[in-house]
PDB file of C-alpha atoms in Angstrom:
ATOM      1  CA  UNK W   1     -97.438  64.169  41.088  1.00  0.00           C
ATOM      2  CA  UNK W   2     -93.938  62.957  41.929  1.00  0.00           C
ATOM      3  CA  UNK W   3     -95.133  62.079  45.452  1.00  0.00           C
ATOM      4  CA  UNK W   4     -97.737  59.747  43.941  1.00  0.00           C
ATOM      5  CA  UNK W   5     -95.206  57.990  41.705  1.00  0.00           C
ATOM      6  CA  UNK W   6     -92.874  57.539  44.669  1.00  0.00           C
ATOM      7  CA  UNK W   7     -95.428  55.180  46.251  1.00  0.00           C
ATOM      8  CA  UNK W   8     -95.784  52.947  43.186  1.00  0.00           C
ATOM      9  CA  UNK W   9     -95.068  49.280  43.788  1.00  0.00           C
ATOM     10  CA  UNK W  10     -94.203  48.890  40.082  1.00  0.00           C
ATOM     11  CA  UNK W  11     -90.623  50.098  39.964  1.00  0.00           C
ATOM     12  CA  UNK W  12     -90.261  49.413  36.225  1.00  0.00           C
ATOM     13  CA  UNK W  13     -93.144  51.616  35.025  1.00  0.00           C
ATOM     14  CA  UNK W  14     -93.730  54.947  36.718  1.00  0.00           C
ATOM     15  CA  UNK W  15     -97.130  56.406  35.786  1.00  0.00           C
ATOM     16  CA  UNK W  16     -99.440  58.470  37.966  1.00  0.00           C
ATOM     17  CA  UNK W  17    -102.872  59.981  37.585  1.00  0.00           C
ATOM     18  CA  UNK W  18    -105.063  62.593  39.307  1.00  0.00           C
ATOM     19  CA  UNK W  19    -108.845  62.782  38.978  1.00  0.00           C
ATOM     20  CA  UNK W  20    -110.421  66.223  39.469  1.00  0.00           C
ATOM     21  CA  UNK W  21    -114.146  66.531  40.244  1.00  0.00           C
ATOM     22  CA  UNK W  22    -116.718  69.186  39.375  1.00  0.00           C
ATOM     23  CA  UNK W  23    -115.657  71.474  42.234  1.00  0.00           C
ATOM     24  CA  UNK W  24    -112.016  71.364  41.062  1.00  0.00           C
ATOM     25  CA  UNK W  25    -111.007  69.256  44.052  1.00  0.00           C
ATOM     26  CA  UNK W  26    -108.940  66.102  43.758  1.00  0.00           C
ATOM     27  CA  UNK W  27    -111.307  63.150  44.165  1.00  0.00           C
ATOM     28  CA  UNK W  28    -108.694  60.456  43.552  1.00  0.00           C
ATOM     29  CA  UNK W  29    -105.005  60.138  42.815  1.00  0.00           C
ATOM     30  CA  UNK W  30    -103.199  56.933  42.075  1.00  0.00           C
ATOM     31  CA  UNK W  31    -100.305  55.186  40.352  1.00  0.00           C
ATOM     32  CA  UNK W  32     -99.388  51.792  38.898  1.00  0.00           C
ATOM     33  CA  UNK W  33     -99.660  49.237  41.711  1.00  0.00           C
ATOM     34  CA  UNK W  34    -100.040  45.567  42.310  1.00  0.00           C
ATOM     35  CA  UNK W  35    -103.517  45.019  43.725  1.00  0.00           C
ATOM     36  CA  UNK W  36    -102.452  41.974  45.713  1.00  0.00           C
ATOM     37  CA  UNK W  37     -99.396  40.717  47.528  1.00  0.00           C
ATOM     38  CA  UNK W  38     -96.948  39.848  44.810  1.00  0.00           C
ATOM     39  CA  UNK W  39     -93.898  37.631  44.754  1.00  0.00           C
ATOM     40  CA  UNK W  40     -90.657  38.945  43.327  1.00  0.00           C
ATOM     41  CA  UNK W  41     -90.832  36.620  40.322  1.00  0.00           C
ATOM     42  CA  UNK W  42     -94.346  37.879  39.497  1.00  0.00           C
ATOM     43  CA  UNK W  43     -93.251  41.522  39.607  1.00  0.00           C
ATOM     44  CA  UNK W  44     -91.119  41.324  36.443  1.00  0.00           C
ATOM     45  CA  UNK W  45     -92.052  41.583  32.786  1.00  0.00           C
ATOM     46  CA  UNK W  46     -93.934  39.913  31.156  1.00  0.00           C
ATOM     47  CA  UNK W  47     -95.575  38.115  34.106  1.00  0.00           C
ATOM     48  CA  UNK W  48     -96.340  41.360  35.979  1.00  0.00           C
ATOM     49  CA  UNK W  49     -98.923  42.411  33.361  1.00  0.00           C
ATOM     50  CA  UNK W  50    -101.373  39.899  34.816  1.00  0.00           C
ATOM     51  CA  UNK W  51    -101.060  41.471  38.280  1.00  0.00           C
ATOM     52  CA  UNK W  52    -100.548  45.207  37.786  1.00  0.00           C
ATOM     53  CA  UNK W  53    -103.305  47.809  37.839  1.00  0.00           C
ATOM     54  CA  UNK W  54    -102.704  50.955  35.808  1.00  0.00           C
ATOM     55  CA  UNK W  55    -102.843  54.387  37.420  1.00  0.00           C
ATOM     56  CA  UNK W  56    -105.903  55.466  35.412  1.00  0.00           C
ATOM     57  CA  UNK W  57    -108.056  52.515  36.453  1.00  0.00           C
ATOM     58  CA  UNK W  58    -106.715  52.714  40.005  1.00  0.00           C
ATOM     59  CA  UNK W  59    -107.898  56.343  40.230  1.00  0.00           C
ATOM     60  CA  UNK W  60    -111.323  55.493  38.750  1.00  0.00           C
ATOM     61  CA  UNK W  61    -111.743  52.525  41.119  1.00  0.00           C
ATOM     62  CA  UNK W  62    -110.683  54.651  44.114  1.00  0.00           C
ATOM     63  CA  UNK W  63    -113.169  57.384  43.209  1.00  0.00           C
ATOM     64  CA  UNK W  64    -115.928  54.753  42.987  1.00  0.00           C
ATOM     65  CA  UNK W  65    -114.903  53.180  46.282  1.00  0.00           C
ATOM     66  CA  UNK W  66    -115.009  56.602  47.968  1.00  0.00           C
ATOM     67  CA  UNK W  67    -118.369  57.477  46.379  1.00  0.00           C
ATOM     68  CA  UNK W  68    -117.140  60.275  44.089  1.00  0.00           C
ATOM     69  CA  UNK W  69    -118.739  60.990  40.712  1.00  0.00           C
ATOM     70  CA  UNK W  70    -116.545  60.566  37.673  1.00  0.00           C
ATOM     71  CA  UNK W  71    -119.096  61.840  35.149  1.00  0.00           C
ATOM     72  CA  UNK W  72    -117.640  65.007  33.625  1.00  0.00           C
ATOM     73  CA  UNK W  73    -114.458  64.791  35.717  1.00  0.00           C
ATOM     74  CA  UNK W  74    -110.988  65.752  34.494  1.00  0.00           C
ATOM     75  CA  UNK W  75    -108.100  63.288  34.507  1.00  0.00           C
ATOM     76  CA  UNK W  76    -104.508  64.551  34.563  1.00  0.00           C
ATOM     77  CA  UNK W  77    -101.516  62.335  33.823  1.00  0.00           C
ATOM     78  CA  UNK W  78     -97.968  62.649  32.503  1.00  0.00           C
ATOM     79  CA  UNK W  79     -98.345  59.826  29.951  1.00  0.00           C
ATOM     80  CA  UNK W  80    -101.109  58.614  27.595  1.00  0.00           C
ATOM     81  CA  UNK W  81    -103.538  55.782  28.431  1.00  0.00           C
ATOM     82  CA  UNK W  82    -103.432  52.294  26.955  1.00  0.00           C
ATOM     83  CA  UNK W  83    -106.499  50.821  25.225  1.00  0.00           C
ATOM     84  CA  UNK W  84    -107.889  49.221  28.399  1.00  0.00           C
ATOM     85  CA  UNK W  85    -107.552  52.461  30.360  1.00  0.00           C
ATOM     86  CA  UNK W  86    -109.058  54.473  27.481  1.00  0.00           C
ATOM     87  CA  UNK W  87    -112.149  52.255  27.646  1.00  0.00           C
ATOM     88  CA  UNK W  88    -112.347  52.756  31.431  1.00  0.00           C
ATOM     89  CA  UNK W  89    -112.056  56.539  31.005  1.00  0.00           C
ATOM     90  CA  UNK W  90    -114.908  56.600  28.475  1.00  0.00           C
ATOM     91  CA  UNK W  91    -117.112  54.193  30.459  1.00  0.00           C
ATOM     92  CA  UNK W  92    -116.674  56.179  33.681  1.00  0.00           C
ATOM     93  CA  UNK W  93    -117.778  59.388  31.953  1.00  0.00           C
ATOM     94  CA  UNK W  94    -114.572  61.367  32.366  1.00  0.00           C
ATOM     95  CA  UNK W  95    -114.954  64.437  30.170  1.00  0.00           C
ATOM     96  CA  UNK W  96    -111.413  65.769  29.825  1.00  0.00           C
ATOM     97  CA  UNK W  97    -108.004  64.101  29.739  1.00  0.00           C
ATOM     98  CA  UNK W  98    -104.890  66.250  30.167  1.00  0.00           C
ATOM     99  CA  UNK W  99    -102.001  64.012  29.130  1.00  0.00           C
ATOM    100  CA  UNK W 100     -98.336  63.877  28.257  1.00  0.00           C
ATOM    101  CA  UNK W 101     -96.497  61.951  25.588  1.00  0.00           C
ATOM    102  CA  UNK W 102     -96.185  58.274  24.730  1.00  0.00           C
ATOM    103  CA  UNK W 103     -92.394  58.539  24.578  1.00  0.00           C
ATOM    104  CA  UNK W 104     -90.651  55.528  26.033  1.00  0.00           C
ATOM    105  CA  UNK W 105     -93.668  53.225  25.736  1.00  0.00           C
ATOM    106  CA  UNK W 106     -94.303  50.566  23.097  1.00  0.00           C
ATOM    107  CA  UNK W 107     -96.970  51.485  20.516  1.00  0.00           C
ATOM    108  CA  UNK W 108     -97.290  47.806  19.696  1.00  0.00           C
ATOM    109  CA  UNK W 109     -98.071  46.859  23.311  1.00  0.00           C
ATOM    110  CA  UNK W 110    -100.191  49.849  24.387  1.00  0.00           C
ATOM    111  CA  UNK W 111    -101.816  50.707  21.017  1.00  0.00           C
ATOM    112  CA  UNK W 112    -101.996  54.459  21.627  1.00  0.00           C
ATOM    113  CA  UNK W 113    -103.609  55.249  18.259  1.00  0.00           C
ATOM    114  CA  UNK W 114    -106.477  52.894  19.127  1.00  0.00           C
ATOM    115  CA  UNK W 115    -106.670  54.544  22.573  1.00  0.00           C
ATOM    116  CA  UNK W 116    -106.988  57.947  20.910  1.00  0.00           C
ATOM    117  CA  UNK W 117    -109.726  56.574  18.626  1.00  0.00           C
ATOM    118  CA  UNK W 118    -111.664  55.218  21.641  1.00  0.00           C
ATOM    119  CA  UNK W 119    -111.303  58.474  23.588  1.00  0.00           C
ATOM    120  CA  UNK W 120    -112.415  60.553  20.592  1.00  0.00           C
ATOM    121  CA  UNK W 121    -115.422  58.265  20.005  1.00  0.00           C
ATOM    122  CA  UNK W 122    -116.318  58.718  23.691  1.00  0.00           C
ATOM    123  CA  UNK W 123    -116.211  62.519  23.317  1.00  0.00           C
ATOM    124  CA  UNK W 124    -113.361  62.887  25.794  1.00  0.00           C
ATOM    125  CA  UNK W 125    -111.621  66.238  25.327  1.00  0.00           C
ATOM    126  CA  UNK W 126    -107.882  65.594  24.916  1.00  0.00           C
ATOM    127  CA  UNK W 127    -105.401  68.241  26.032  1.00  0.00           C
ATOM    128  CA  UNK W 128    -101.753  67.394  25.379  1.00  0.00           C
ATOM    129  CA  UNK W 129     -99.092  68.794  27.675  1.00  0.00           C
ATOM    130  CA  UNK W 130     -95.676  69.832  26.417  1.00  0.00           C
ATOM    131  CA  UNK W 131     -93.818  68.080  29.242  1.00  0.00           C
TER     132      UNK W 131
END
């Protein structure tokens, strides 16, 4: 996963994500990126939040663009998704999320407890990693 993070255009926040399909093959892998050409002043907090796409949604969008099913897929990431990404995970039908900790990220900004509530309501199996 470190190779994926190395290609992130968001140097302040390093998050990556892998999406595994039914046949246990990687159908998409992605990281935090700016979806458009970005000026240096727009790449800094707090302005960057209007331009950045999170790794989870990037992986889901890439799978869709490539024609891969996400229903029942497994998502693997080192961190935990924000509320917006949790909704995308549920809506895309991902069945299992293997995730890491929320350490180093703001609960107030990312609302991880609400994310967990959304994922549980969407019947996403949550598997927490020790690392």
